[in-house]
Short mmCIF file of C-alpha atoms in Angstrom, two decimals:
data_model
loop_
_atom_site.label_atom_id
_atom_site.label_comp_id
_atom_site.label_asym_id
_atom_site.label_seq_id
_atom_site.Cartn_x
_atom_site.Cartn_y
_atom_site.Cartn_z
CA UNK A 14 -77.51 -16.83 -234.06
CA UNK A 15 -78.66 -20.36 -233.34
CA UNK A 16 -79.11 -23.11 -235.84
CA UNK A 17 -78.07 -26.63 -236.62
CA UNK A 18 -75.59 -28.48 -238.76
CA UNK A 19 -76.82 -29.17 -242.31
CA UNK A 20 -74.81 -32.40 -242.44
CA UNK A 21 -77.56 -34.50 -240.86
CA UNK A 22 -81.33 -34.12 -240.48
CA UNK A 23 -82.55 -32.65 -237.17
CA UNK A 24 -83.28 -35.06 -234.34
CA UNK A 25 -87.02 -34.52 -234.61
CA UNK A 26 -87.42 -35.84 -238.16
CA UNK A 27 -89.33 -39.14 -238.05
CA UNK A 28 -86.55 -41.19 -239.68
CA UNK A 29 -83.86 -39.83 -237.35
CA UNK A 30 -86.07 -40.34 -234.31
CA UNK A 31 -86.81 -43.91 -235.40
CA UNK A 32 -83.07 -44.61 -235.51
CA UNK A 33 -82.54 -43.08 -232.07
CA UNK A 34 -85.61 -44.51 -230.37
CA UNK A 35 -84.11 -47.91 -229.33
CA UNK A 36 -81.33 -46.07 -227.49
CA UNK A 37 -83.85 -43.77 -225.81
CA UNK A 38 -86.01 -46.66 -224.65
CA UNK A 39 -82.83 -48.26 -223.27
CA UNK A 40 -82.21 -45.04 -221.38
CA UNK A 41 -85.66 -45.15 -219.80
CA UNK A 42 -85.28 -48.80 -218.83
CA UNK A 43 -81.88 -48.22 -217.17
CA UNK A 44 -83.17 -45.19 -215.27
CA UNK A 45 -86.18 -47.15 -214.00
CA UNK A 46 -83.96 -50.02 -212.80
CA UNK A 47 -81.58 -47.60 -211.09
CA UNK A 48 -84.44 -46.04 -209.17
CA UNK A 49 -85.34 -49.51 -207.88
CA UNK A 50 -81.65 -50.19 -207.13
CA UNK A 51 -81.39 -47.17 -204.87
CA UNK A 52 -84.79 -47.62 -203.24
CA UNK A 53 -83.90 -51.20 -202.29
CA UNK A 54 -80.80 -49.83 -200.54
CA UNK A 55 -82.77 -47.26 -198.53
CA UNK A 56 -81.75 -44.22 -200.55
CA UNK A 57 -84.10 -41.26 -200.77
CA UNK A 58 -84.33 -39.72 -204.22
CA UNK A 59 -83.99 -35.94 -204.01
CA UNK A 60 -84.51 -33.13 -206.51
CA UNK A 61 -82.32 -30.04 -206.34
CA UNK A 62 -82.69 -26.54 -207.79
CA UNK A 63 -80.92 -25.90 -211.07
CA UNK A 64 -80.35 -22.20 -210.32
CA UNK A 65 -77.63 -21.60 -207.74
CA UNK A 66 -75.59 -18.69 -206.43
CA UNK A 67 -72.45 -20.57 -207.47
CA UNK A 68 -72.20 -23.07 -210.32
CA UNK A 69 -69.22 -24.77 -208.68
CA UNK A 70 -65.64 -23.68 -208.19
CA UNK A 71 -63.47 -25.85 -210.40
CA UNK A 72 -61.03 -23.86 -212.51
CA UNK A 73 -61.74 -25.56 -215.83
CA UNK A 74 -65.52 -25.91 -215.64
CA UNK A 75 -67.52 -23.25 -217.48
CA UNK A 76 -71.02 -22.28 -216.43
CA UNK A 77 -74.09 -20.62 -217.95
CA UNK A 78 -74.88 -17.34 -216.21
CA UNK A 79 -78.23 -15.63 -215.79
CA UNK A 80 -79.90 -13.20 -213.39
CA UNK A 81 -82.91 -13.35 -211.08
CA UNK A 82 -85.13 -10.29 -210.79
CA UNK A 83 -87.15 -9.86 -207.62
CA UNK A 84 -90.61 -8.31 -207.22
CA UNK A 85 -88.92 -5.00 -206.40
CA UNK A 86 -87.10 -5.00 -209.73
CA UNK A 87 -83.66 -5.60 -208.28
CA UNK A 88 -81.61 -8.34 -209.88
CA UNK A 89 -78.87 -10.67 -208.71
CA UNK A 90 -76.64 -13.05 -210.66
CA UNK A 91 -77.43 -16.75 -210.65
CA UNK A 92 -75.92 -19.70 -212.50
CA UNK A 93 -77.13 -23.00 -213.91
CA UNK A 94 -75.37 -25.57 -211.76
CA UNK A 95 -72.60 -27.76 -213.16
CA UNK A 96 -73.49 -30.40 -210.54
CA UNK A 97 -76.09 -30.84 -207.78
CA UNK A 98 -73.23 -31.50 -205.35
CA UNK A 99 -73.51 -28.38 -203.18
CA UNK A 100 -77.26 -28.86 -202.71
CA UNK A 101 -76.87 -32.56 -201.97
CA UNK A 102 -74.29 -31.89 -199.31
CA UNK A 103 -76.57 -29.32 -197.71
CA UNK A 104 -79.17 -32.10 -197.49
CA UNK A 105 -76.60 -34.30 -195.74
CA UNK A 106 -76.02 -31.45 -193.30
CA UNK A 107 -79.80 -31.27 -192.81
CA UNK A 108 -79.83 -34.89 -191.66
CA UNK A 109 -80.33 -37.10 -194.73
CA UNK A 110 -78.21 -40.28 -194.64
CA UNK A 111 -78.46 -41.82 -198.10
CA UNK A 112 -79.59 -39.74 -201.06
CA UNK A 113 -79.63 -40.14 -204.84
CA UNK A 114 -80.34 -37.50 -207.46
CA UNK A 115 -80.91 -37.49 -211.23
CA UNK A 116 -80.07 -33.89 -212.13
CA UNK A 117 -79.92 -32.00 -215.39
CA UNK A 118 -76.62 -30.11 -215.26
CA UNK A 119 -75.09 -27.51 -217.55
CA UNK A 120 -71.52 -26.99 -218.76
CA UNK A 121 -70.56 -24.36 -221.26
CA UNK A 122 -67.86 -24.80 -223.94
CA UNK A 123 -68.58 -28.54 -224.08
CA UNK A 124 -69.98 -30.38 -227.10
CA UNK A 125 -68.81 -33.54 -228.84
CA UNK A 126 -69.40 -37.30 -229.04
CA UNK A 127 -69.18 -37.58 -225.22
CA UNK A 128 -70.07 -34.01 -224.20
CA UNK A 129 -73.26 -31.97 -224.30
CA UNK A 130 -74.11 -28.50 -222.88
CA UNK A 131 -76.99 -30.03 -220.87
CA UNK A 132 -76.81 -33.60 -219.63
CA UNK A 133 -77.95 -35.83 -216.76
CA UNK A 134 -75.78 -36.44 -213.73
CA UNK A 135 -76.63 -39.23 -211.34
CA UNK A 136 -75.21 -38.45 -207.91
CA UNK A 137 -75.50 -40.46 -204.73
CA UNK A 138 -74.17 -39.96 -201.22
CA UNK A 139 -73.62 -42.21 -198.22
CA UNK A 140 -73.28 -40.49 -194.84
CA UNK A 141 -70.96 -42.31 -192.44
CA UNK A 142 -69.79 -44.80 -195.10
CA UNK A 143 -66.43 -45.17 -196.83
CA UNK A 144 -65.82 -44.35 -200.44
CA UNK A 145 -64.80 -47.96 -201.05
CA UNK A 146 -68.53 -48.70 -200.81
CA UNK A 147 -69.02 -46.44 -203.83
CA UNK A 148 -66.63 -48.68 -205.77
CA UNK A 149 -68.90 -51.64 -205.02
CA UNK A 150 -71.90 -49.54 -206.11
CA UNK A 151 -70.18 -48.81 -209.43
CA UNK A 152 -69.57 -52.50 -210.11
CA UNK A 153 -73.22 -53.29 -209.33
CA UNK A 154 -74.49 -50.47 -211.55
CA UNK A 155 -72.40 -51.52 -214.54
CA UNK A 156 -73.84 -55.02 -214.27
CA UNK A 157 -77.38 -53.68 -213.78
CA UNK A 158 -77.14 -51.53 -216.93
CA UNK A 159 -75.89 -54.52 -218.93
CA UNK A 160 -78.61 -56.80 -217.61
CA UNK A 161 -81.26 -54.20 -218.42
CA UNK A 162 -80.16 -53.84 -222.04
CA UNK A 163 -79.42 -57.58 -222.36
CA UNK A 164 -75.83 -57.03 -223.44
CA UNK A 165 -72.70 -58.98 -222.46
CA UNK A 166 -70.28 -56.20 -223.39
CA UNK A 167 -70.10 -52.41 -223.36
CA UNK A 168 -68.72 -51.00 -226.58
CA UNK A 169 -67.53 -47.65 -227.85
CA UNK A 170 -65.41 -46.96 -230.92
CA UNK A 171 -64.24 -50.55 -231.17
CA UNK A 172 -63.36 -50.84 -227.49
CA UNK A 173 -65.11 -53.35 -225.26
CA UNK A 174 -65.59 -54.01 -221.56
CA UNK A 175 -67.16 -56.94 -219.75
CA UNK A 176 -69.50 -55.12 -217.33
CA UNK A 177 -69.82 -58.22 -215.14
CA UNK A 178 -66.12 -58.38 -214.23
CA UNK A 179 -64.92 -56.67 -211.05
CA UNK A 180 -63.23 -53.39 -212.00
CA UNK A 181 -59.46 -53.11 -211.77
CA UNK A 182 -58.32 -50.70 -209.05
CA UNK A 183 -55.27 -48.67 -210.07
CA UNK A 184 -53.71 -45.71 -208.27
CA UNK A 185 -52.97 -42.56 -210.24
CA UNK A 186 -49.28 -42.90 -209.33
CA UNK A 187 -49.35 -46.50 -210.54
CA UNK A 188 -50.93 -45.41 -213.81
CA UNK A 189 -48.29 -42.71 -214.35
CA UNK A 190 -45.58 -45.32 -213.83
CA UNK A 191 -47.25 -47.97 -216.00
CA UNK A 192 -48.26 -45.86 -218.98
CA UNK A 193 -45.77 -42.96 -218.93
CA UNK A 194 -42.79 -44.17 -216.89
CA UNK A 195 -43.16 -41.19 -214.53
CA UNK A 196 -42.75 -41.13 -210.75
CA UNK A 197 -45.67 -38.81 -210.07
CA UNK A 198 -45.40 -38.67 -206.28
CA UNK A 199 -41.75 -37.76 -206.61
CA UNK A 200 -43.02 -34.28 -207.46
CA UNK A 201 -45.51 -34.10 -204.56
CA UNK A 202 -44.35 -33.10 -201.07
CA UNK A 203 -45.73 -34.47 -197.81
CA UNK A 204 -47.68 -31.23 -197.39
CA UNK A 205 -49.33 -31.78 -200.75
CA UNK A 206 -47.29 -28.99 -202.38
CA UNK A 207 -46.11 -29.80 -205.90
CA UNK A 208 -42.75 -29.43 -207.66
CA UNK A 209 -43.42 -28.23 -211.19
CA UNK A 210 -39.81 -28.41 -212.36
CA UNK A 211 -39.40 -31.99 -211.15
CA UNK A 212 -42.50 -33.12 -213.04
CA UNK A 213 -41.46 -31.14 -216.14
CA UNK A 214 -38.09 -32.93 -216.15
CA UNK A 215 -39.88 -36.27 -215.97
CA UNK A 216 -42.07 -35.32 -218.95
CA UNK A 217 -39.00 -34.40 -220.98
CA UNK A 218 -37.43 -37.79 -220.24
CA UNK A 219 -40.66 -39.48 -221.31
CA UNK A 220 -40.74 -37.50 -224.56
CA UNK A 221 -43.99 -35.72 -223.72
CA UNK A 222 -44.23 -32.21 -225.17
CA UNK A 223 -45.49 -29.31 -223.08
CA UNK A 224 -45.45 -25.52 -222.92
CA UNK A 225 -42.84 -23.78 -220.82
CA UNK A 226 -45.50 -21.83 -218.95
CA UNK A 227 -47.46 -24.99 -218.05
CA UNK A 228 -48.12 -25.33 -214.34
CA UNK A 229 -47.78 -28.60 -212.41
CA UNK A 230 -51.53 -29.09 -212.84
CA UNK A 231 -51.22 -28.49 -216.60
CA UNK A 232 -48.44 -31.09 -216.82
CA UNK A 233 -50.47 -33.55 -214.75
CA UNK A 234 -53.50 -33.12 -217.02
CA UNK A 235 -51.40 -33.47 -220.16
CA UNK A 236 -50.05 -36.86 -219.08
CA UNK A 237 -53.47 -37.99 -217.86
CA UNK A 238 -55.21 -37.12 -221.12
CA UNK A 239 -52.49 -38.23 -223.55
CA UNK A 240 -51.00 -41.31 -221.90
CA UNK A 241 -53.35 -42.67 -219.24
CA UNK A 242 -57.05 -42.17 -219.98
CA UNK A 243 -56.86 -43.79 -223.46
CA UNK A 244 -55.58 -46.97 -221.77
CA UNK A 245 -58.21 -47.30 -219.05
CA UNK A 246 -61.22 -49.58 -218.98
CA UNK A 247 -60.36 -52.25 -221.54
CA UNK A 248 -61.66 -55.77 -220.99
CA UNK A 249 -62.83 -54.70 -217.56
CA UNK A 250 -63.65 -51.31 -216.03
CA UNK A 251 -60.90 -49.36 -214.26
CA UNK A 252 -61.15 -47.48 -210.97
CA UNK A 253 -58.42 -44.83 -211.03
CA UNK A 254 -57.77 -44.08 -207.37
CA UNK A 255 -55.77 -41.80 -205.05
CA UNK A 256 -55.44 -38.52 -206.92
CA UNK A 257 -52.86 -36.01 -205.65
CA UNK A 258 -54.55 -33.72 -203.14
CA UNK A 259 -54.03 -30.72 -205.42
CA UNK A 260 -56.25 -32.47 -208.00
CA UNK A 261 -59.08 -33.28 -205.59
CA UNK A 262 -60.52 -29.99 -204.38
CA UNK A 263 -63.59 -31.53 -202.72
CA UNK A 264 -62.00 -34.70 -201.30
CA UNK A 265 -60.36 -35.39 -197.96
CA UNK A 266 -56.70 -36.50 -197.78
CA UNK A 267 -56.02 -40.23 -197.56
CA UNK A 268 -55.25 -41.50 -194.07
CA UNK A 269 -52.45 -43.68 -195.48
CA UNK A 270 -50.65 -41.00 -197.52
CA UNK A 271 -51.41 -37.30 -197.09
CA UNK A 272 -50.01 -36.56 -200.55
CA UNK A 273 -53.07 -38.17 -202.12
CA UNK A 274 -56.80 -37.84 -201.61
CA UNK A 275 -59.81 -40.12 -201.38
CA UNK A 276 -60.84 -39.57 -204.96
CA UNK A 277 -61.44 -42.10 -207.72
CA UNK A 278 -62.75 -42.04 -211.26
CA UNK A 279 -64.46 -44.91 -213.08
CA UNK A 280 -63.52 -45.68 -216.69
CA UNK A 281 -64.93 -48.10 -219.26
CA UNK A 282 -63.87 -48.35 -222.91
CA UNK A 283 -61.55 -45.40 -222.32
CA UNK A 284 -64.56 -43.26 -221.29
CA UNK A 285 -64.72 -41.51 -217.93
CA UNK A 286 -68.02 -42.47 -216.31
CA UNK A 287 -67.88 -41.30 -212.69
CA UNK A 288 -65.96 -39.16 -210.19
CA UNK A 289 -66.09 -40.02 -206.47
CA UNK A 290 -64.85 -38.53 -203.20
CA UNK A 291 -64.43 -39.28 -199.58
CA UNK A 292 -65.94 -35.88 -198.88
CA UNK A 293 -63.97 -33.01 -197.38
CA UNK A 294 -65.86 -31.54 -194.41
CA UNK A 295 -63.29 -28.95 -193.26
CA UNK A 296 -64.91 -25.64 -194.22
CA UNK A 297 -61.74 -23.56 -193.83
CA UNK A 298 -59.73 -25.95 -195.99
CA UNK A 299 -62.55 -26.09 -198.55
CA UNK A 300 -62.60 -22.29 -198.75
CA UNK A 301 -58.82 -22.24 -199.27
CA UNK A 302 -59.07 -24.78 -202.08
CA UNK A 303 -61.94 -22.96 -203.78
CA UNK A 304 -60.03 -19.68 -203.64
CA UNK A 305 -56.98 -21.36 -205.17
CA UNK A 306 -59.17 -22.82 -207.94
CA UNK A 307 -60.67 -19.41 -208.67
CA UNK A 308 -57.23 -17.80 -208.78
CA UNK A 309 -56.27 -20.37 -211.42
CA UNK A 310 -59.51 -19.70 -213.31
CA UNK A 311 -58.76 -15.99 -213.30
CA UNK A 312 -55.23 -16.65 -214.56
CA UNK A 313 -56.33 -18.91 -217.41
CA UNK A 314 -59.77 -17.58 -218.41
CA UNK A 315 -59.97 -14.10 -216.91
CA UNK A 316 -63.09 -14.84 -214.86
CA UNK A 317 -64.18 -16.31 -211.53
CA UNK A 318 -67.37 -17.61 -209.92
CA UNK A 319 -68.65 -16.65 -206.45
CA UNK A 320 -68.36 -18.99 -203.50
CA UNK A 321 -71.54 -20.48 -202.04
CA UNK A 322 -71.31 -19.26 -198.46
CA UNK A 323 -74.30 -21.40 -197.44
CA UNK A 324 -72.44 -24.47 -198.69
CA UNK A 325 -69.34 -23.60 -196.68
CA UNK A 326 -71.51 -23.01 -193.58
CA UNK A 327 -73.23 -26.38 -194.10
CA UNK A 328 -69.86 -28.16 -194.12
CA UNK A 329 -69.49 -27.25 -190.43
CA UNK A 330 -72.33 -29.62 -189.54
CA UNK A 331 -72.15 -32.08 -192.45
CA UNK A 332 -71.29 -35.62 -191.31
CA UNK A 333 -68.44 -37.68 -192.72
CA UNK A 334 -69.68 -39.01 -196.06
CA UNK A 335 -68.75 -40.36 -199.45
CA UNK A 336 -70.30 -39.21 -202.70
CA UNK A 337 -70.12 -39.83 -206.43
CA UNK A 338 -71.24 -38.23 -209.68
CA UNK A 339 -71.89 -40.52 -212.65
CA UNK A 340 -72.51 -39.35 -216.21
CA UNK A 341 -75.82 -41.11 -216.75
CA UNK A 342 -75.96 -40.44 -220.49
CA UNK A 343 -72.50 -41.96 -220.98
CA UNK A 344 -73.51 -45.07 -219.07
CA UNK A 345 -76.52 -45.41 -221.38
CA UNK A 346 -74.31 -44.91 -224.44
CA UNK A 347 -72.02 -47.78 -223.47
CA UNK A 348 -74.84 -50.10 -222.45
CA UNK A 349 -76.87 -49.53 -225.64
CA UNK A 350 -73.97 -49.15 -228.08
CA UNK A 351 -74.97 -45.60 -229.06
CA UNK A 352 -72.19 -43.81 -231.00
CA UNK A 353 -72.83 -40.27 -229.70
CA UNK A 354 -74.36 -38.69 -226.64
CA UNK A 355 -77.15 -37.08 -228.73
CA UNK A 356 -78.43 -40.55 -229.52
CA UNK A 357 -79.44 -41.08 -225.87
CA UNK A 358 -80.93 -37.59 -225.26
CA UNK A 359 -84.66 -37.33 -225.98
CA UNK A 360 -84.38 -33.69 -227.11
CA UNK A 361 -80.77 -32.46 -227.58
CA UNK A 362 -79.78 -28.81 -227.20
CA UNK A 363 -79.82 -26.79 -230.42
CA UNK A 364 -76.42 -26.43 -232.07
CA UNK A 365 -74.79 -23.00 -232.22
CA UNK A 366 -73.69 -21.42 -235.49
#
């Protein structure tokens, strides 16, 4: 059964729409300026298919499943993508150098002030360029969004950020030490293998509760969510950099320290805005990581998603590249001061129950 909450009028009532409309017009203005931003930098805007043979292979992302029926009546499973990433990387393999994509993406089991089952992801990729360039892009985009909405500060739930200040760059290991007093890399071997018991002992010393059957990844996520993310992006945005390789399934290892990967996330007002990689182009290693992620998904949720064999084949000819996914709706929320993600969606998904 589908329906809506009776606590508030539906989004389409004239009074509710009138309240939301300034945020929606801000959304349109930011999107228009971003299209100019990328065009001026010689990016080609691309449009990818929503239906894919694999929705992505991250253990804790949940997809919407469907089926395609051919003219002969036979059917095959398809999924609504959780990101346009696989398709974008195939376009890099095809020869595109700089691409940008506004994509509607779909994630099941997600709904709240910052989450919606269907939302807009802005992704862009730079072939042959470092992921540090993406950090500069992020700083420029924060300022562009603020200029467009004529605001001097991003706000959310009483937290503020000056979008014109250069973001702070902080390593994940540095954040664990600063906010939790934990030596994260002490539990990561040179090979990238992790020591669950070592990290568990550190959590006990820090007074952080956890379940005895928690894996190293579970412990990592617990500290990240409870101790680190709430402290990021205050006053100025934060770039959280150098994730352990086990937490960066699509990123290449760092040349300076093989225990960590070229992955960063952008935070403002305690809100995660973007996730970036120096892209992994080793197809065999990517397959191994995907299989490990699906084993974890099977263990936790009792299900798996298929691998996109075309994507793995494309990695063999894909050039070195950097890429990033930014939650466009969240950026609009912070720039316009909207309190919930539904306020910046022209027509939100119906509520369940």
